[in-house]
Amino acid sequence: MRARRAALVGALTAVSILTVSACGATGQKQAKDKSDGPVTGLRIMVPNTPGGGYDTTARTAAKVMEDTKIASGIQVFNLPGAGGTVGLQRTVNEKGNGKLAMQMGLGVVGASYAAKSKATLAQTTPIAKLMEEAGAIVVPKNSPYKTINDLVTAWKKNPKGMAVGGGSSPGGPDHLLPMQLAKTVGIDPKKVNYIGYDGGGELLPAILGNKIAFGASGFGEFLDQIEAGQVRVLAVTSEKGVAALGYVPTLKSEGIDLVFTNWRGIVAPPGISDADKQVWIDSLTAMHDSKEWKDELTKHGWTDAFMAGDKFATYLTEQDKAVADILTELGLA
């Protein structure tokens, strides 16, 4: 079981693929030629609440494309619900709409199974994977737990009495992370008292208000609060430390043998034209190649893991199968 679980986690997290060049429907056309002028009329749907990781990623991407004149007048809007599957259904319903795309990631992959969504990611048009982000175990500033091992010791004594919150519904990365952590430290995942929130925008008040013992989510959700001293990161889930946080230990450095990484990407509705698909791929490729985007990666502590077109479609299929396997093991799919 341990070997299988490790393989699944490896499939879920995947090693970061740095700066992979995009390939389009034909595999020939490269980044958008700026001489054509900015693209207009693009809309990006965020399938959860404002302030969360999807929201931050989508608005950052839109701003970079605007600032670099790749596109103009991009509309970013939120359509939360059911861990992202309300937005997924809307995306599938918008068949042929080449101006719309949805910000998504590992959370939507899991939610599509856990929520038993009629709409599936296999029905969408994969556009690009944008980045990866380490997870973090976070507590409020007045928490009695000063280290990750302090927290784990207390958690093992009373797993049902210690609520852990995440910004995703069952099946999402914030749910999978504490389940994997529990398994790793010897806690039965079925005893974990997990409370799901619809994105980091809802999770943060629960942490600050001491409604949960700790949060498990991408650290980028809390950067402002970390800098302000309102929350503390006990550990990050990456292989190595995160420069944006200064010195925060990894789980592995604290003797907990777990690495877990989230990712985010963009998909479009089914049935869009090859030309519209190429506009999205070329625009996001040009964005990825810009200094402005690289600066944002550094600012947010994101890992460059860009891939587009057919490469992302293959990756998404692999992630979908890996998540289905692990949720089946947990009895959630």
PDB file of N, CA, C and O in Angstrom, residues 144-189:
ATOM      1  N   PRO A 144      -1.117  27.154  19.807  1.00  0.00           N
ATOM      2  CA  PRO A 144      -0.164  26.547  20.755  1.00  0.00           C
ATOM      3  C   PRO A 144       0.905  25.712  20.049  1.00  0.00           C
ATOM      4  O   PRO A 144       1.895  25.318  20.672  1.00  0.00           O
ATOM      5  N   TYR A 145       0.722  25.454  18.757  1.00  0.00           N
ATOM      6  CA  TYR A 145       1.658  24.599  18.028  1.00  0.00           C
ATOM      7  C   TYR A 145       2.737  25.459  17.372  1.00  0.00           C
ATOM      8  O   TYR A 145       2.461  26.249  16.469  1.00  0.00           O
ATOM      9  N   LYS A 146       3.964  25.281  17.852  1.00  0.00           N
ATOM     10  CA  LYS A 146       5.075  26.107  17.369  1.00  0.00           C
ATOM     11  C   LYS A 146       5.842  25.435  16.233  1.00  0.00           C
ATOM     12  O   LYS A 146       6.516  26.104  15.457  1.00  0.00           O
ATOM     13  N   THR A 147       5.761  24.109  16.153  1.00  0.00           N
ATOM     14  CA  THR A 147       6.439  23.357  15.100  1.00  0.00           C
ATOM     15  C   THR A 147       5.472  22.344  14.508  1.00  0.00           C
ATOM     16  O   THR A 147       4.437  22.013  15.113  1.00  0.00           O
ATOM     17  N   ILE A 148       5.821  21.811  13.331  1.00  0.00           N
ATOM     18  CA  ILE A 148       4.964  20.804  12.710  1.00  0.00           C
ATOM     19  C   ILE A 148       4.898  19.547  13.567  1.00  0.00           C
ATOM     20  O   ILE A 148       3.855  18.893  13.665  1.00  0.00           O
ATOM     21  N   ASN A 149       5.985  19.223  14.253  1.00  0.00           N
ATOM     22  CA  ASN A 149       5.959  18.025  15.095  1.00  0.00           C
ATOM     23  C   ASN A 149       5.115  18.223  16.352  1.00  0.00           C
ATOM     24  O   ASN A 149       4.503  17.266  16.857  1.00  0.00           O
ATOM     25  N   ASP A 150       5.057  19.470  16.863  1.00  0.00           N
ATOM     26  CA  ASP A 150       4.125  19.772  17.960  1.00  0.00           C
ATOM     27  C   ASP A 150       2.700  19.471  17.520  1.00  0.00           C
ATOM     28  O   ASP A 150       1.914  18.844  18.245  1.00  0.00           O
ATOM     29  N   LEU A 151       2.371  19.940  16.328  1.00  0.00           N
ATOM     30  CA  LEU A 151       1.012  19.763  15.812  1.00  0.00           C
ATOM     31  C   LEU A 151       0.708  18.285  15.586  1.00  0.00           C
ATOM     32  O   LEU A 151      -0.358  17.790  15.973  1.00  0.00           O
ATOM     33  N   VAL A 152       1.633  17.569  14.953  1.00  0.00           N
ATOM     34  CA  VAL A 152       1.415  16.152  14.655  1.00  0.00           C
ATOM     35  C   VAL A 152       1.234  15.338  15.934  1.00  0.00           C
ATOM     36  O   VAL A 152       0.374  14.450  16.006  1.00  0.00           O
ATOM     37  N   THR A 153       2.016  15.650  16.960  1.00  0.00           N
ATOM     38  CA  THR A 153       1.889  14.938  18.243  1.00  0.00           C
ATOM     39  C   THR A 153       0.484  15.093  18.811  1.00  0.00           C
ATOM     40  O   THR A 153      -0.151  14.113  19.248  1.00  0.00           O
ATOM     41  N   ALA A 154      -0.028  16.332  18.807  1.00  0.00           N
ATOM     42  CA  ALA A 154      -1.384  16.583  19.316  1.00  0.00           C
ATOM     43  C   ALA A 154      -2.439  15.946  18.418  1.00  0.00           C
ATOM     44  O   ALA A 154      -3.440  15.395  18.905  1.00  0.00           O
ATOM     45  N   TRP A 155      -2.219  16.009  17.118  1.00  0.00           N
ATOM     46  CA  TRP A 155      -3.171  15.469  16.138  1.00  0.00           C
ATOM     47  C   TRP A 155      -3.311  13.959  16.287  1.00  0.00           C
ATOM     48  O   TRP A 155      -4.417  13.412  16.229  1.00  0.00           O
ATOM     49  N   LYS A 156      -2.210  13.271  16.511  1.00  0.00           N
ATOM     50  CA  LYS A 156      -2.242  11.819  16.668  1.00  0.00           C
ATOM     51  C   LYS A 156      -3.014  11.408  17.926  1.00  0.00           C
ATOM     52  O   LYS A 156      -3.651  10.350  17.956  1.00  0.00           O
ATOM     53  N   LYS A 157      -2.977  12.247  18.955  1.00  0.00           N
ATOM     54  CA  LYS A 157      -3.695  11.939  20.191  1.00  0.00           C
ATOM     55  C   LYS A 157      -5.198  12.127  20.039  1.00  0.00           C
ATOM     56  O   LYS A 157      -5.989  11.443  20.697  1.00  0.00           O
ATOM     57  N   ASN A 158      -5.612  13.074  19.165  1.00  0.00           N
ATOM     58  CA  ASN A 158      -7.035  13.396  19.052  1.00  0.00           C
ATOM     59  C   ASN A 158      -7.384  13.846  17.628  1.00  0.00           C
ATOM     60  O   ASN A 158      -7.732  14.995  17.392  1.00  0.00           O
ATOM     61  N   PRO A 159      -7.288  12.938  16.651  1.00  0.00           N
ATOM     62  CA  PRO A 159      -7.512  13.345  15.257  1.00  0.00           C
ATOM     63  C   PRO A 159      -8.915  13.872  14.978  1.00  0.00           C
ATOM     64  O   PRO A 159      -9.079  14.824  14.210  1.00  0.00           O
ATOM     65  N   LYS A 160      -9.912  13.285  15.620  1.00  0.00           N
ATOM     66  CA  LYS A 160     -11.278  13.751  15.373  1.00  0.00           C
ATOM     67  C   LYS A 160     -11.557  15.094  16.025  1.00  0.00           C
ATOM     68  O   LYS A 160     -12.416  15.855  15.585  1.00  0.00           O
ATOM     69  N   GLY A 161     -10.813  15.406  17.094  1.00  0.00           N
ATOM     70  CA  GLY A 161     -11.056  16.648  17.825  1.00  0.00           C
ATOM     71  C   GLY A 161     -10.318  17.843  17.259  1.00  0.00           C
ATOM     72  O   GLY A 161     -10.574  18.976  17.674  1.00  0.00           O
ATOM     73  N   MET A 162      -9.393  17.609  16.328  1.00  0.00           N
ATOM     74  CA  MET A 162      -8.637  18.701  15.720  1.00  0.00           C
ATOM     75  C   MET A 162      -9.074  18.893  14.280  1.00  0.00           C
ATOM     76  O   MET A 162      -8.768  18.086  13.404  1.00  0.00           O
ATOM     77  N   ALA A 163      -9.820  19.957  14.036  1.00  0.00           N
ATOM     78  CA  ALA A 163     -10.311  20.217  12.685  1.00  0.00           C
ATOM     79  C   ALA A 163      -9.212  20.804  11.815  1.00  0.00           C
ATOM     80  O   ALA A 163      -8.490  21.707  12.236  1.00  0.00           O
ATOM     81  N   VAL A 164      -9.099  20.275  10.610  1.00  0.00           N
ATOM     82  CA  VAL A 164      -8.185  20.831   9.621  1.00  0.00           C
ATOM     83  C   VAL A 164      -9.018  21.387   8.468  1.00  0.00           C
ATOM     84  O   VAL A 164      -9.933  20.724   7.979  1.00  0.00           O
ATOM     85  N   GLY A 165      -8.721  22.607   8.063  1.00  0.00           N
ATOM     86  CA  GLY A 165      -9.465  23.237   6.987  1.00  0.00           C
ATOM     87  C   GLY A 165      -8.646  23.327   5.718  1.00  0.00           C
ATOM     88  O   GLY A 165      -7.415  23.409   5.750  1.00  0.00           O
ATOM     89  N   GLY A 166      -9.346  23.301   4.598  1.00  0.00           N
ATOM     90  CA  GLY A 166      -8.701  23.460   3.300  1.00  0.00           C
ATOM     91  C   GLY A 166      -9.596  24.241   2.362  1.00  0.00           C
ATOM     92  O   GLY A 166     -10.816  24.282   2.548  1.00  0.00           O
ATOM     93  N   GLY A 167      -8.991  24.842   1.365  1.00  0.00           N
ATOM     94  CA  GLY A 167      -9.754  25.654   0.413  1.00  0.00           C
ATOM     95  C   GLY A 167     -10.290  24.862  -0.753  1.00  0.00           C
ATOM     96  O   GLY A 167     -10.414  25.390  -1.862  1.00  0.00           O
ATOM     97  N   SER A 168     -10.567  23.595  -0.536  1.00  0.00           N
ATOM     98  CA  SER A 168     -11.150  22.790  -1.608  1.00  0.00           C
ATOM     99  C   SER A 168     -12.066  21.738  -1.014  1.00  0.00           C
ATOM    100  O   SER A 168     -11.933  21.359   0.149  1.00  0.00           O
ATOM    101  N   SER A 169     -13.001  21.280  -1.819  1.00  0.00           N
ATOM    102  CA  SER A 169     -13.918  20.238  -1.391  1.00  0.00           C
ATOM    103  C   SER A 169     -13.191  18.891  -1.408  1.00  0.00           C
ATOM    104  O   SER A 169     -12.057  18.799  -1.889  1.00  0.00           O
ATOM    105  N   PRO A 170     -13.797  17.821  -0.881  1.00  0.00           N
ATOM    106  CA  PRO A 170     -13.156  16.513  -0.926  1.00  0.00           C
ATOM    107  C   PRO A 170     -12.714  16.159  -2.353  1.00  0.00           C
ATOM    108  O   PRO A 170     -13.464  16.326  -3.307  1.00  0.00           O
ATOM    109  N   GLY A 171     -11.482  15.699  -2.449  1.00  0.00           N
ATOM    110  CA  GLY A 171     -10.916  15.388  -3.752  1.00  0.00           C
ATOM    111  C   GLY A 171      -9.974  16.440  -4.269  1.00  0.00           C
ATOM    112  O   GLY A 171      -9.179  16.185  -5.170  1.00  0.00           O
ATOM    113  N   GLY A 172     -10.042  17.636  -3.693  1.00  0.00           N
ATOM    114  CA  GLY A 172      -9.163  18.714  -4.111  1.00  0.00           C
ATOM    115  C   GLY A 172      -7.818  18.630  -3.407  1.00  0.00           C
ATOM    116  O   GLY A 172      -7.632  17.839  -2.475  1.00  0.00           O
ATOM    117  N   PRO A 173      -6.845  19.446  -3.808  1.00  0.00           N
ATOM    118  CA  PRO A 173      -5.502  19.359  -3.228  1.00  0.00           C
ATOM    119  C   PRO A 173      -5.460  19.637  -1.737  1.00  0.00           C
ATOM    120  O   PRO A 173      -4.691  18.998  -1.009  1.00  0.00           O
ATOM    121  N   ASP A 174      -6.290  20.587  -1.260  1.00  0.00           N
ATOM    122  CA  ASP A 174      -6.273  20.903   0.164  1.00  0.00           C
ATOM    123  C   ASP A 174      -6.877  19.786   1.003  1.00  0.00           C
ATOM    124  O   ASP A 174      -6.651  19.716   2.209  1.00  0.00           O
ATOM    125  N   HIS A 175      -7.659  18.918   0.367  1.00  0.00           N
ATOM    126  CA  HIS A 175      -8.185  17.731   1.039  1.00  0.00           C
ATOM    127  C   HIS A 175      -7.187  16.584   0.937  1.00  0.00           C
ATOM    128  O   HIS A 175      -6.914  15.881   1.928  1.00  0.00           O
ATOM    129  N   LEU A 176      -6.602  16.402  -0.232  1.00  0.00           N
ATOM    130  CA  LEU A 176      -5.650  15.309  -0.421  1.00  0.00           C
ATOM    131  C   LEU A 176      -4.406  15.489   0.446  1.00  0.00           C
ATOM    132  O   LEU A 176      -3.853  14.498   0.943  1.00  0.00           O
ATOM    133  N   LEU A 177      -3.971  16.757   0.623  1.00  0.00           N
ATOM    134  CA  LEU A 177      -2.767  17.009   1.416  1.00  0.00           C
ATOM    135  C   LEU A 177      -2.892  16.505   2.856  1.00  0.00           C
ATOM    136  O   LEU A 177      -2.054  15.708   3.309  1.00  0.00           O
ATOM    137  N   PRO A 178      -3.898  16.907   3.641  1.00  0.00           N
ATOM    138  CA  PRO A 178      -3.970  16.395   5.018  1.00  0.00           C
ATOM    139  C   PRO A 178      -4.240  14.899   5.084  1.00  0.00           C
ATOM    140  O   PRO A 178      -3.816  14.226   6.035  1.00  0.00           O
ATOM    141  N   MET A 179      -4.928  14.351   4.072  1.00  0.00           N
ATOM    142  CA  MET A 179      -5.143  12.906   4.052  1.00  0.00           C
ATOM    143  C   MET A 179      -3.814  12.174   3.874  1.00  0.00           C
ATOM    144  O   MET A 179      -3.528  11.179   4.553  1.00  0.00           O
ATOM    145  N   GLN A 180      -2.992  12.672   2.967  1.00  0.00           N
ATOM    146  CA  GLN A 180      -1.685  12.060   2.752  1.00  0.00           C
ATOM    147  C   GLN A 180      -0.775  12.263   3.972  1.00  0.00           C
ATOM    148  O   GLN A 180      -0.023  11.372   4.360  1.00  0.00           O
ATOM    149  N   LEU A 181      -0.868  13.463   4.576  1.00  0.00           N
ATOM    150  CA  LEU A 181      -0.074  13.742   5.770  1.00  0.00           C
ATOM    151  C   LEU A 181      -0.477  12.807   6.907  1.00  0.00           C
ATOM    152  O   LEU A 181       0.380  12.254   7.616  1.00  0.00           O
ATOM    153  N   ALA A 182      -1.788  12.613   7.072  1.00  0.00           N
ATOM    154  CA  ALA A 182      -2.274  11.708   8.109  1.00  0.00           C
ATOM    155  C   ALA A 182      -1.721  10.301   7.904  1.00  0.00           C
ATOM    156  O   ALA A 182      -1.206   9.673   8.846  1.00  0.00           O
ATOM    157  N   LYS A 183      -1.823   9.800   6.688  1.00  0.00           N
ATOM    158  CA  LYS A 183      -1.302   8.465   6.375  1.00  0.00           C
ATOM    159  C   LYS A 183       0.177   8.367   6.714  1.00  0.00           C
ATOM    160  O   LYS A 183       0.634   7.380   7.303  1.00  0.00           O
ATOM    161  N   THR A 184       0.918   9.415   6.351  1.00  0.00           N
ATOM    162  CA  THR A 184       2.365   9.397   6.527  1.00  0.00           C
ATOM    163  C   THR A 184       2.764   9.349   7.997  1.00  0.00           C
ATOM    164  O   THR A 184       3.741   8.691   8.363  1.00  0.00           O
ATOM    165  N   VAL A 185       1.991  10.023   8.852  1.00  0.00           N
ATOM    166  CA  VAL A 185       2.362  10.074  10.280  1.00  0.00           C
ATOM    167  C   VAL A 185       1.635   9.015  11.110  1.00  0.00           C
ATOM    168  O   VAL A 185       1.770   8.984  12.336  1.00  0.00           O
ATOM    169  N   GLY A 186       0.850   8.165  10.438  1.00  0.00           N
ATOM    170  CA  GLY A 186       0.219   7.053  11.145  1.00  0.00           C
ATOM    171  C   GLY A 186      -1.186   7.301  11.651  1.00  0.00           C
ATOM    172  O   GLY A 186      -1.648   6.613  12.562  1.00  0.00           O
ATOM    173  N   ILE A 187      -1.894   8.269  11.080  1.00  0.00           N
ATOM    174  CA  ILE A 187      -3.287   8.545  11.452  1.00  0.00           C
ATOM    175  C   ILE A 187      -4.203   7.971  10.364  1.00  0.00           C
ATOM    176  O   ILE A 187      -3.942   8.142   9.168  1.00  0.00           O
ATOM    177  N   ASP A 188      -5.270   7.307  10.762  1.00  0.00           N
ATOM    178  CA  ASP A 188      -6.249   6.800   9.812  1.00  0.00           C
ATOM    179  C   ASP A 188      -6.964   7.990   9.153  1.00  0.00           C
ATOM    180  O   ASP A 188      -7.617   8.780   9.849  1.00  0.00           O
ATOM    181  N   PRO A 189      -6.850   8.160   7.829  1.00  0.00           N
ATOM    182  CA  PRO A 189      -7.501   9.301   7.164  1.00  0.00           C
ATOM    183  C   PRO A 189      -8.999   9.386   7.425  1.00  0.00           C
ATOM    184  O   PRO A 189      -9.572  10.481   7.402  1.00  0.00           O
TER     185      PRO A 189
END
